Amino acid sequence: MPVDEPDADSPVESAAPRPAPPILDLTAEITELTEQIIACESVSGNERRLADAVESALLELGGLWVHRDGDTVIARTDTGADQRVVLAGHLDTVPLPSDPETRGAPGFRGTVPPQWMTAEGTPCGTPPAAGRAEDDVLYGRGATDMKGGVAVQLKLAADVAARLRTLTAAQSLARDVTWVFYDHEEVEASKSGLGRVLRTIPDLLAADFAVLLEPTHGAVEGGCNGTCRLRVTMPGVAAHSGRAWMGRNAIHAAAPILAALEAYEPRTVDVDGLAYREGLNAVSISGGIAGNVIPDACIVEINYRFAPDKTEAQAQDHVRQVLRSAGIDDELAEVTDSSPGARPGLDHPAAQAFVTAVGGVPKPKYGWTDVARFSALGVPAVNFGPGDPLLAHTDDEHVTAEALRACYAAMHRWLS
């Protein structure tokens, strides 16, 4: 019998009961805290133990208002500062590698538990008294995307909580801070914990500026491209392949679509001083039911990554224009997914202060991230976090001690 779908605004519960959460030591050095967080496996849908650990660690700090929504944890200061900033990051990761031998390989190839190795590839478990070398490398699922960023968030929460204990009743922080640790980022957008909070309790996320600690190789990445997907269904007429003239081949009918996409010249668009590269591509094609049947349908999935100078409607119309140039009628194309981009917002004073504090030259974000959700709320947001984004979701996902320390130091400098 059919099963009712859960309400999109209801917290998505993890699949099964979990044992006691691990204890996260927020006094530990950033490298060791990152290792502790990676060691708590949190594939999408299985975030509860890590969310429990984060909630417990934040409550233990004292001085912060802490709220739990499903497997999303929110913490806030409220000292009456003139400015409020959000530090956001997701707790979930993509699945572990499915190959049993890969999953069992000690210390690397996207596994849990994690393992430290030297730059030369030698395992180095217990850190020396002087701390880990800058070029030591931490391997494990989430090392890049984005448990290093979560560790930075937690260390900053500990720093701010300590600062709160020194304030008099008449004093305030330079900036009040909201921390968001959310679930279900690595799956369909309808399950996103951040999206759920934005729909149901958006006031908790009101701010002057937001930072998503997604991996950026330590660079400020402003805004993000939008994305839309269209499904084009080309009709045909089925027939025996030995009498092909009696049918109409739907796969052949899709050829003009592929030709138009192959010939398409993607744009590079300047938005507020950053150059965003677009892309329009076929990402899947399917059709046919047997080797002796002329296919009566062919489906082409198209993905358009568009610069944040366009609305979603403009982006969708642009794809339809390309399809029209190939002789494809509008009714054959259906929009299956769409998310807006986000302008950089780097002209905002809060964003300028952030860039000045952390240093470097801002870059565009070519992919889509949750900065778009904050942009839709009217909050300028940037991506800034430790780790190489090109390593995200790979078998050899890793981050260096240097990258973790540099990001934490930059963020600490800004908040201070």
Coordinates of N, CA and C in Angstrom, one line a residue, residues 5 8 28 41 68 74 88 147 159 165 176 245 262 288 325 340 347 356 362 396 409 415:
E5 N 4.2 10.5 2.1 CA 5.5 11.2 2.1 C 5.6 12.1 3.3
A8 N 7.6 18.2 4.0 CA 8.9 18.8 3.6 C 9.5 19.6 4.7
A28 N 40.7 20.7 22.2 CA 41.7 20.1 21.4 C 42.2 21.0 20.3
E41 N 31.0 8.7 11.9 CA 30.4 8.6 10.5 C 29.0 9.3 10.5
R68 N 17.6 22.7 18.9 CA 17.7 21.5 18.1 C 16.5 21.4 17.2
I74 N 21.4 24.6 16.2 CA 21.7 26.1 16.1 C 22.1 26.6 17.4
A88 N 27.8 28.8 9.0 CA 27.0 27.6 8.7 C 27.8 26.5 8.1
K147 N 34.0 18.4 7.2 CA 34.2 18.3 8.7 C 35.3 19.1 9.2
D159 N 35.8 29.7 21.5 CA 36.4 31.0 21.7 C 35.4 32.1 22.1
R165 N 32.4 35.1 28.9 CA 32.6 35.0 30.3 C 33.4 36.2 30.8
D176 N 27.6 39.7 17.2 CA 26.8 38.5 17.6 C 26.9 37.4 16.6
W245 N 11.4 0.9 -41.2 CA 10.7 1.9 -41.9 C 9.3 2.1 -41.5
E262 N 26.4 20.4 -28.2 CA 27.8 20.3 -28.6 C 28.3 21.6 -29.2
G288 N 15.0 3.1 -25.6 CA 15.0 1.7 -26.1 C 14.7 0.7 -25.1
S325 N 16.2 26.3 -31.2 CA 17.1 26.4 -32.4 C 17.4 25.1 -33.0
P340 N 18.2 29.0 -7.6 CA 18.7 30.2 -8.1 C 20.2 30.3 -7.7
D347 N 30.1 43.9 -2.2 CA 30.1 45.3 -1.9 C 29.5 45.7 -0.6
T356 N 38.8 41.7 4.1 CA 40.0 42.4 4.7 C 40.6 41.6 5.8
P362 N 39.1 37.6 -3.7 CA 37.9 36.8 -3.8 C 37.8 36.2 -5.2
D396 N 40.1 9.5 -2.1 CA 41.2 10.0 -1.4 C 41.0 11.3 -0.7
A409 N 42.7 30.3 12.0 CA 43.3 31.5 12.4 C 42.7 32.7 11.7
L415 N 36.6 37.4 13.7 CA 35.6 37.5 14.8 C 36.2 38.3 16.0

